Short mmCIF file of C-alpha atoms and ligand atoms in Angstrom, two decimals:
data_model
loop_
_atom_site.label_atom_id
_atom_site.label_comp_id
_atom_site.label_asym_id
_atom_site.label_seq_id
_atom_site.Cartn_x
_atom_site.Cartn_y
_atom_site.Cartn_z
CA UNK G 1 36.17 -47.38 -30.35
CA UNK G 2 32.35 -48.51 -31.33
CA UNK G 3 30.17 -50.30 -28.40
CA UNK G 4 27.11 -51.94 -29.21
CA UNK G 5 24.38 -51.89 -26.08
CA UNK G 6 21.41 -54.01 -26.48
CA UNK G 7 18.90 -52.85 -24.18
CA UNK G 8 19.68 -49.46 -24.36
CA UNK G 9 16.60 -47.75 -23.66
CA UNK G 10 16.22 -50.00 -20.65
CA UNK G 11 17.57 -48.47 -17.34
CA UNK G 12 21.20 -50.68 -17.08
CA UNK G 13 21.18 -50.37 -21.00
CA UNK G 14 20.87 -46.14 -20.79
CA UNK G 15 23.14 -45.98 -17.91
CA UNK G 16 25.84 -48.05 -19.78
CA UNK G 17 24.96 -45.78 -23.09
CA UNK G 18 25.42 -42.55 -21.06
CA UNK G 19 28.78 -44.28 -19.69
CA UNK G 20 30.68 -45.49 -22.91
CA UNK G 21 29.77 -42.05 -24.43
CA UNK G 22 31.35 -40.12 -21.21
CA UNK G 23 34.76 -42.25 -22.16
CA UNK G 24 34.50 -41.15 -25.51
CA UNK G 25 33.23 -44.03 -27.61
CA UNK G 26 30.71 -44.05 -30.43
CA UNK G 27 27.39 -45.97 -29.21
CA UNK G 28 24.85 -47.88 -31.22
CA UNK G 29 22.09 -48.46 -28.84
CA UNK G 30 19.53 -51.24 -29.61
CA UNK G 31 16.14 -52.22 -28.11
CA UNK G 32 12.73 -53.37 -29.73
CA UNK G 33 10.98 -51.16 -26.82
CA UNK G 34 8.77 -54.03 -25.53
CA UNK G 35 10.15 -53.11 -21.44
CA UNK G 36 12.69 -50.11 -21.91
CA UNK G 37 11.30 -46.74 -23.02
CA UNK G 38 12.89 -43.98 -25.18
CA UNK G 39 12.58 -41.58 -22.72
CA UNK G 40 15.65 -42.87 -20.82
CA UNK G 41 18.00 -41.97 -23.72
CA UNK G 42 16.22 -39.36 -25.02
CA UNK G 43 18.76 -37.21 -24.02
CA UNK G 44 21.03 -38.93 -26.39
CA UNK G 45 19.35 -39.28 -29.30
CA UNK G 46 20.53 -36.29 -30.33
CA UNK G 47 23.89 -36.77 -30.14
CA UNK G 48 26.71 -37.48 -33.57
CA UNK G 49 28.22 -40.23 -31.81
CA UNK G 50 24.99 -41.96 -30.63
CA UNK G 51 23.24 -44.47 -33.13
CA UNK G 52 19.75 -46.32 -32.16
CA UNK G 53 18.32 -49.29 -33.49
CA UNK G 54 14.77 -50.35 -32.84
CA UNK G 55 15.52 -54.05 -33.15
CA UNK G 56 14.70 -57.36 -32.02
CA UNK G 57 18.16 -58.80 -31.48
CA UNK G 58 16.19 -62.34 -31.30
CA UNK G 59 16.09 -61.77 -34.74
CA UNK G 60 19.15 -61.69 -36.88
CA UNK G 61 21.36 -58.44 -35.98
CA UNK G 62 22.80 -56.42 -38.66
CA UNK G 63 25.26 -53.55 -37.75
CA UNK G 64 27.36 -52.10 -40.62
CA UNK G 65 31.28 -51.65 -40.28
CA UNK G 66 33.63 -52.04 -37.04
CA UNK G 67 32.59 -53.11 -33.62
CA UNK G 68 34.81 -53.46 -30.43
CA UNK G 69 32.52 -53.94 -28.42
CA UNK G 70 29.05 -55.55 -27.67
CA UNK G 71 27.29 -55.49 -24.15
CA UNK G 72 24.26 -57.66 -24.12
CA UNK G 73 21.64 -56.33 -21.75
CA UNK G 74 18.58 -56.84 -23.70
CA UNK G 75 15.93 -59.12 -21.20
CA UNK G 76 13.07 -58.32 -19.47
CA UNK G 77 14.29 -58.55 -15.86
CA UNK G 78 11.45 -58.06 -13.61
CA UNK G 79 9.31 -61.36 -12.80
CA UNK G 80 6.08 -59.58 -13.51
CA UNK G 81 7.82 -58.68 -16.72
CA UNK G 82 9.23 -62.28 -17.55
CA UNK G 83 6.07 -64.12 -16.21
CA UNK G 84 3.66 -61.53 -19.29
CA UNK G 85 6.66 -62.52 -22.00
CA UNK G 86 7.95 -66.09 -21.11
CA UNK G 87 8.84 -66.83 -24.65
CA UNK G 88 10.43 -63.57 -25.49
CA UNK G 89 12.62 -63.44 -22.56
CA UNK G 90 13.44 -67.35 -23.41
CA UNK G 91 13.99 -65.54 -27.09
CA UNK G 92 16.49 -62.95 -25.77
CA UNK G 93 18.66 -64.69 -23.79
CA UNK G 94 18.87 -67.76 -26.10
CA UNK G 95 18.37 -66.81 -29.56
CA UNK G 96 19.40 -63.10 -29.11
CA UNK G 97 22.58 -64.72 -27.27
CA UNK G 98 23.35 -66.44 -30.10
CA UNK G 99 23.08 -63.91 -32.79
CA UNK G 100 24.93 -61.51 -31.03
CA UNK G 101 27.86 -63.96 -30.57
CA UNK G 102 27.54 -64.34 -34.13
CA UNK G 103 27.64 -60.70 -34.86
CA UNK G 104 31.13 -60.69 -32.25
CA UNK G 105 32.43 -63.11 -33.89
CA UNK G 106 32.28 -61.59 -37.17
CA UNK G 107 33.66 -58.43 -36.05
CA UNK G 108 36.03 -59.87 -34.04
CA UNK G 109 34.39 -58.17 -30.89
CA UNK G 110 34.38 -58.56 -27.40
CA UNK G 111 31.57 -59.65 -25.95
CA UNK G 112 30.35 -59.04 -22.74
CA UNK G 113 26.61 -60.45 -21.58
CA UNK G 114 24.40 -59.87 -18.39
CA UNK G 115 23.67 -62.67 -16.91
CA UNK G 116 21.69 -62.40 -13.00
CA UNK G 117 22.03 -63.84 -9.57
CA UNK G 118 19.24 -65.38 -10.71
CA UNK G 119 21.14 -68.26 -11.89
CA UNK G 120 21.63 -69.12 -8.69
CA UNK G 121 17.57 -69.74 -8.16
CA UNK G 122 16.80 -69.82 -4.41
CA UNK G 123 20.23 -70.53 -3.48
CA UNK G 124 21.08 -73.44 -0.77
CA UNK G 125 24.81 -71.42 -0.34
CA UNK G 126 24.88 -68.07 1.06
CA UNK G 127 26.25 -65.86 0.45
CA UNK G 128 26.33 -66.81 -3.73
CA UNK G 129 29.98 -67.16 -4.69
CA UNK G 130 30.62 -67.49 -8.44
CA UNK G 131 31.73 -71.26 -8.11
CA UNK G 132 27.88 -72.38 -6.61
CA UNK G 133 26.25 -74.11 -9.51
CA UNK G 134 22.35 -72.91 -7.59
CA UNK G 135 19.14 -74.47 -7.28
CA UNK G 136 16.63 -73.66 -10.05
CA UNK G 137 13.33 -74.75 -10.67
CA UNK G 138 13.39 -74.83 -14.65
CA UNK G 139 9.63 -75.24 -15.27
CA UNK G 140 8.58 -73.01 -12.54
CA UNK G 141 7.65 -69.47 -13.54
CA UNK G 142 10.69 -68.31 -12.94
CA UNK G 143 12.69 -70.91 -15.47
CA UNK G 144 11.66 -68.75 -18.15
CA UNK G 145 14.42 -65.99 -17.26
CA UNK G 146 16.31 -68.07 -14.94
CA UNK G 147 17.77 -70.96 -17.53
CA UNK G 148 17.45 -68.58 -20.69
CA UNK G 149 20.48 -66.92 -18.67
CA UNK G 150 21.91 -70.02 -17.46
CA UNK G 151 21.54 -71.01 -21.39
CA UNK G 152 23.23 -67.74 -21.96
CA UNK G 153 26.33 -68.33 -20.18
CA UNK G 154 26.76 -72.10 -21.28
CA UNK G 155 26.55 -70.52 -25.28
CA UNK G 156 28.74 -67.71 -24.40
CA UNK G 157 31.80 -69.60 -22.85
CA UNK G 158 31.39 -72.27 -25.69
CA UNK G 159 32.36 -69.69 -28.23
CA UNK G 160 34.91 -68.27 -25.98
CA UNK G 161 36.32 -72.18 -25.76
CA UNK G 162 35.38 -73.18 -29.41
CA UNK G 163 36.08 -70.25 -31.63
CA UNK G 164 38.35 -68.21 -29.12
CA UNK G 165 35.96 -65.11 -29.24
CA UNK G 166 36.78 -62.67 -25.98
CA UNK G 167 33.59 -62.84 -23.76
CA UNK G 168 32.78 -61.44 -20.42
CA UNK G 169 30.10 -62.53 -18.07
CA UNK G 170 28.69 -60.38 -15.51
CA UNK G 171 26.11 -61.73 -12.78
CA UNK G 172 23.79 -58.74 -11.68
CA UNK G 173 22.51 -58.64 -8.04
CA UNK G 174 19.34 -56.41 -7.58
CA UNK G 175 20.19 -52.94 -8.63
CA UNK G 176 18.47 -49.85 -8.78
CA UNK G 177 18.12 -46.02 -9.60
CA UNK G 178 17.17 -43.51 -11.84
CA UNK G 179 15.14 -44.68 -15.10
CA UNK G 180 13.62 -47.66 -13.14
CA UNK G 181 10.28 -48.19 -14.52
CA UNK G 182 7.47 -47.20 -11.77
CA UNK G 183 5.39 -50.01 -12.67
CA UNK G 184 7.92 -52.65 -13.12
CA UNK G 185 6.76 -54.58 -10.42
CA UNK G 186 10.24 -54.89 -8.43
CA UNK G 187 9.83 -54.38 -4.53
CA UNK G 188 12.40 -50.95 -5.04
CA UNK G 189 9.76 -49.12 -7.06
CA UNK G 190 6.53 -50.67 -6.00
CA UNK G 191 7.23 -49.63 -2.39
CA UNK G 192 8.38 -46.29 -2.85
CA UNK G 193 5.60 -45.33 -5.48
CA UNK G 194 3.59 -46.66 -3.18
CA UNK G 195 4.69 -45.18 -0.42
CA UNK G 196 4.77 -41.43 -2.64
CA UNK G 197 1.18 -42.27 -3.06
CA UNK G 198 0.14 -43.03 0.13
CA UNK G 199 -0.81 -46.68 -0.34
CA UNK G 200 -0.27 -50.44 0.97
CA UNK G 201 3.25 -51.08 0.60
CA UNK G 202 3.11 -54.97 -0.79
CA UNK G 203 4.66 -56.88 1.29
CA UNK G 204 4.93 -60.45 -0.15
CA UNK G 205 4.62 -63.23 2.24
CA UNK G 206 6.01 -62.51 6.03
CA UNK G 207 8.59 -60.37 4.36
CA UNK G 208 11.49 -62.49 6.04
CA UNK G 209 13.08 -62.99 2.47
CA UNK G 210 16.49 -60.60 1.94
CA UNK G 211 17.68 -59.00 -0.41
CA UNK G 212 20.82 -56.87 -1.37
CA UNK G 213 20.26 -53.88 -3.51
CA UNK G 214 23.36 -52.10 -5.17
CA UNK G 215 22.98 -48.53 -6.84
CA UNK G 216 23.38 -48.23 -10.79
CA UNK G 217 26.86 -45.89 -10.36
CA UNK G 218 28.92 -48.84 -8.71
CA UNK G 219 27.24 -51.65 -10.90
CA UNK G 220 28.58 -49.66 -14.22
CA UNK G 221 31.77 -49.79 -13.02
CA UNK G 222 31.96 -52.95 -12.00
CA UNK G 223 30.80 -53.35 -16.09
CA UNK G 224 33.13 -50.97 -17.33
CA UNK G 225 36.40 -52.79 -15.06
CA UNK G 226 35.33 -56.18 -16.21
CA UNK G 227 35.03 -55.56 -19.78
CA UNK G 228 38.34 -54.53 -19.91
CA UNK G 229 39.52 -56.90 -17.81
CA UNK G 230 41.12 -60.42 -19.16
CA UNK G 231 38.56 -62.29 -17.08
CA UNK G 232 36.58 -64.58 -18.73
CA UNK G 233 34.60 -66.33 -15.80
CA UNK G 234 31.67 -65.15 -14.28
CA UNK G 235 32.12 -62.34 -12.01
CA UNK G 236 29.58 -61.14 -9.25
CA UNK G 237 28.72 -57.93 -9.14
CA UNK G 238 26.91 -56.19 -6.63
CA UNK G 239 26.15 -55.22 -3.16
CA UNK G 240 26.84 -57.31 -0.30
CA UNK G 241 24.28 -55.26 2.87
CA UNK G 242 21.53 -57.39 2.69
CA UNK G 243 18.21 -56.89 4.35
CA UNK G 244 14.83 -58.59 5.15
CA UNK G 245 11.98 -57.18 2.67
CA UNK G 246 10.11 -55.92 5.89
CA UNK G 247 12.89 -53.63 7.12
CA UNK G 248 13.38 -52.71 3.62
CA UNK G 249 9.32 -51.31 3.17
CA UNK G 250 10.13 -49.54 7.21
CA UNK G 251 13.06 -47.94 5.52
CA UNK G 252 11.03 -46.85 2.61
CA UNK G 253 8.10 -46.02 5.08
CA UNK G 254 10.55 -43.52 6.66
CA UNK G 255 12.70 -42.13 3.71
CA UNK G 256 9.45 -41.15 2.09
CA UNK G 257 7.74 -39.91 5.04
CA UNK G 258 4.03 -40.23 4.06
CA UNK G 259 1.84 -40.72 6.96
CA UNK G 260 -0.79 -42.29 4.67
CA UNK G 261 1.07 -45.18 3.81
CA UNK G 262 0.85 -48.89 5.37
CA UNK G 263 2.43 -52.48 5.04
CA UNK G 264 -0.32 -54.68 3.38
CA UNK G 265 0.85 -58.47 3.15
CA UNK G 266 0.22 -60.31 -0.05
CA UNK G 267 0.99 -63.86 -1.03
CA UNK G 268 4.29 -65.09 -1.79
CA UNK G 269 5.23 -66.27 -4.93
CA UNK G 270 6.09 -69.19 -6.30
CA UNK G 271 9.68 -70.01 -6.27
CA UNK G 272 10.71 -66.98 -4.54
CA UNK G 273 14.16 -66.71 -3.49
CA UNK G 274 14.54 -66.82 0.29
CA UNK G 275 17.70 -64.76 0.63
CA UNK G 276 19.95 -63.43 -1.53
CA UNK G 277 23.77 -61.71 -1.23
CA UNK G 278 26.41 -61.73 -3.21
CA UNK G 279 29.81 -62.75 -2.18
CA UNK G 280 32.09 -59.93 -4.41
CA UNK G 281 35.72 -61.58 -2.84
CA UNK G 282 36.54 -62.21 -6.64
CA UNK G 283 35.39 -58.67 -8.27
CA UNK G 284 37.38 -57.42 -5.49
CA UNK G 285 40.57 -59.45 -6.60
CA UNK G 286 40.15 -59.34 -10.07
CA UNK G 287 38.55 -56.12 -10.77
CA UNK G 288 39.95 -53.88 -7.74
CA UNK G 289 35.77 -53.43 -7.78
CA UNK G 290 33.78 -52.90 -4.37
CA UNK G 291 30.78 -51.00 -4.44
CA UNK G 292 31.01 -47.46 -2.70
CA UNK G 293 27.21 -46.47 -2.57
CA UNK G 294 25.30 -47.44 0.58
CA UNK G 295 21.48 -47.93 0.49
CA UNK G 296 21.00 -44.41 2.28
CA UNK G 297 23.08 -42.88 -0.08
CA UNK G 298 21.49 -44.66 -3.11
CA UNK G 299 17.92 -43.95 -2.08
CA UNK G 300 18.28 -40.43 -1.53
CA UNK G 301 19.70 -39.94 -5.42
CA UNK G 302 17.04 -41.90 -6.33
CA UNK G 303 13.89 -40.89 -4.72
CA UNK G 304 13.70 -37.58 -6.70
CA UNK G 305 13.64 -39.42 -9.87
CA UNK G 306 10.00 -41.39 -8.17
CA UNK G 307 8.82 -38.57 -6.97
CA UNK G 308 9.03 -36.49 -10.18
CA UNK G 309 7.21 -39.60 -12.08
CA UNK G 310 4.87 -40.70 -9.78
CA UNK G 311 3.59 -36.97 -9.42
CA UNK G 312 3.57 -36.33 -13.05
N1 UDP W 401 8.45 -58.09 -3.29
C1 UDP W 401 7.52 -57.60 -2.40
N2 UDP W 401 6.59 -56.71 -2.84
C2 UDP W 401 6.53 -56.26 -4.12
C3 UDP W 401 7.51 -56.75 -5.04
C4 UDP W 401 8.44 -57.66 -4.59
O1 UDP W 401 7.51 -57.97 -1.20
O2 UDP W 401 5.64 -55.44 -4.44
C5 UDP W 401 9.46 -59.04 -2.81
C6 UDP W 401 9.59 -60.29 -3.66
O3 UDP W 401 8.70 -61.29 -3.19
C7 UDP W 401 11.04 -60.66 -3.45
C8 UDP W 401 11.73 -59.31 -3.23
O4 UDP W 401 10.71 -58.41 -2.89
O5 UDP W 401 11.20 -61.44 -2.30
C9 UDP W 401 12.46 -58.81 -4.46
O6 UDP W 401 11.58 -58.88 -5.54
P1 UDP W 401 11.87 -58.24 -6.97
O7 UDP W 401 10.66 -58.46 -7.80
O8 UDP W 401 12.33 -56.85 -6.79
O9 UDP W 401 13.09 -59.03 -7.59
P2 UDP W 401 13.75 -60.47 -7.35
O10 UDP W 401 14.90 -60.20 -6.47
O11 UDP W 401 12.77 -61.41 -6.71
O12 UDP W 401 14.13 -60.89 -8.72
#
C-alpha cells in the first residue's frame, strides 16, 4: 500500500511518515520546506520505502504510478506562521486542496485532509461538537487559515458527493510534541523555551483564555482509525482537559524548574479564541478513539526534545 503525506517534514506530517512506514507502507513524503524542516525526517530519508518530494502541492502535483492513500497536512498552522504567509496558507488549503483531490481522484485514492478546530473561530458552543457550524471572523487575521480550511472541507465533501471519491476529514485540536518548531510561536514551545532559557514566559492578555492540548501519539491514531474508517464527516480529534493559559505557563514554570524565569503579560490578539475543547463523544463512537496521554505524561516525553534544541 502507497501513502502520500503532504507536509511531511512538518511535525504531524513526520509523525504520520514515521507511522505509515511502522505498518509497513511505502511513503512519498512532500513539503516545499517553507515551515517544516528536513531534519524531522531525516531519519527517513534513507530508507527504500521512503520517497520525498520538495513540492509546492499549490502547484499542480505529479506522483507517478499507484496511490492508496493521500493525507493532506501541508499548512502553516501557527498564527505567527499564517499571519507572515496569508496567501500561501490561503494557497494550501484551497488550491493545494484541490489538486490533491484531483490527484485522488485520478488514482482512485482515499483522501484524508486536516482540517483544525479552528473552523470553529472563537466558538459561542463549548465544548465544539462536530455539528457547531462556529463563529469566524473571515477578514480578520486569522481568516487567512481559518476559511482556507473551512474552504477545504466544503471542496473535499463536494468531491466525495459529486464524483464519489472516499474522503476523510479530521479536525485537529492543539497538539504537541517532539519536532515542534522552537520558534513557532505557539504558547507550548514559546513557554517552555522560554522557560529553558530563563525568560518572560508571554502571557497574552490576562491569560484567562483555555486551551486543550493533546500529545502527537494519540492524535496519530486517532488519524490512522479514521482513515480506515467508513466515516466521511468530520471527526474531532483531540484532547478534552482543558486549561486557562495562566495555569498552563505555572505548569510549565514548574515542570521546567528554572528559577530565572517569570510571567510577562503581553497584548492579546486579535480574534483570539476565548476557550477552546473538543467534545470527542463521536471519535469515541465511531473510531473506538479516546486519547490516553495526559498533559503530565505528554510534557515529560516532550521536554527533552526542548531542552536538547534550545541548548544546542
Ligand atoms: N499564547 C500566549 N503566549 C504565547 C503564545 C500564545 O499566551 O507566547 C496564547 C494565545 O493567545 C492563545 C493560546 O496561547 O490564547 C494558544 O495559542 P497558540 O498560538 O498556541 O495557538 P491557537 O490555539 O491560538 O491557534
Amino acid at each position: 500500500m502507497k501513502v502520500l503525506i503532504t507536509g511531511a517534514a512538518g511535525f504531524l506530517g513526520s509523525h504520520l511518515s514515521d507511522r505509515f512506514l511502522a505498518e509497513g507502507y511505502e511513503v512519498i513524503g512532500m513539503d516545499n520546506l517553507i515551515t517544516g524542516s528536513m531534519d524531522n525526517i531525516a531519519h527517513l530519508m534513507p530508507r527504500e520505502d521512503f520517497t520525498f518530494y520538495h513540492h509546492d502541492v499549490s502547484k499542480f502535483v505529479h506522483v507517478p504510478g499507484e496511490l492508496d492513500y493521500i493525507l493532506h497536512f501541508a499548512s502553516p498552522a501557527s498564527p505567527i506562521d499564517y499571519l507572515k504567509m496569508p496567501i500561501q496558507t490561503l494557497k494550501v488549503g484551497s488550491l493545494g486542496t484541490h489538486n490533491l483531490l484531483g490527484l485522488a481522484k485520478a488514482k482512485q485514492a482515499r483522501m484524508l485532509i486536516a482540517s483544525t478546530s479552528e473552523v470553529y473561530g472563537d466558538p459561542l458552543v463549548h465544548p465544539q461538537t462536530e455539528d457547531y457550524w462556529g463563529n469566524v471572523n473571515p477578514v480578520g487575521p486569522r481568516g487567512v487559515y481559518d476559511e482556507a480550511k473551512r474552504f477545504q472541507e466544503a471542496m473535499t465533501m463536494a468531491y466525495h458527493t459529486f464524483h464519489g471519491l472516499e474522503t476523510r476529514i479530521v479536525r485537529i485540536f492543539n497538539t504537541y510534541g517532539p519536532r515542534m518548531r522552537v520558534d513557532d510561536g505557539r504558547v507550548l514551545p514559546a513557554f517552555i523555551s522560554q522557560a529553558i532559557r530563563g525568560e518572560g514566559l508571554t502571557v497574552f492578555g490576562d491569560g484567562s483564555q483555555t486551551r486543550s492540548f493533546c500529545y502527537v501519539d494519540d492524535l496519530v491514531e486517532g488519524i490512522y482509525r479514521l482513515l480506515l474508517s467508513d466515516y466521511p464527516q468530520p471527526v474531532n480529534i483531540g484532547n478534552g482537559d482543558e486549561i486557562t493559559i495562566m495555569d498552563f505557563a505555572r505548569e510549565v514554570l514548574d515542570l521546567v524548574g528554572n528559577d530565572k524565569a517569570w510571567l510577562d503579560h503581553r497584548p492579546l490578539p486579535v480574534d483570539d479564541p476565548k476557550k477552546r475543547r473538543p467534545d470527542t463523544s463521536l471519535a469515541r463512537k465511531v473510531l473506538d478513539w479516546q486519547p490516553k496521554v495526559s498533559r503530565a505524561e505528554g510534557l515529560a516525553k516532550t521536554l527533552p526534545y526542548f531542552l536538547e534544541k534550545v541548548k544546542s
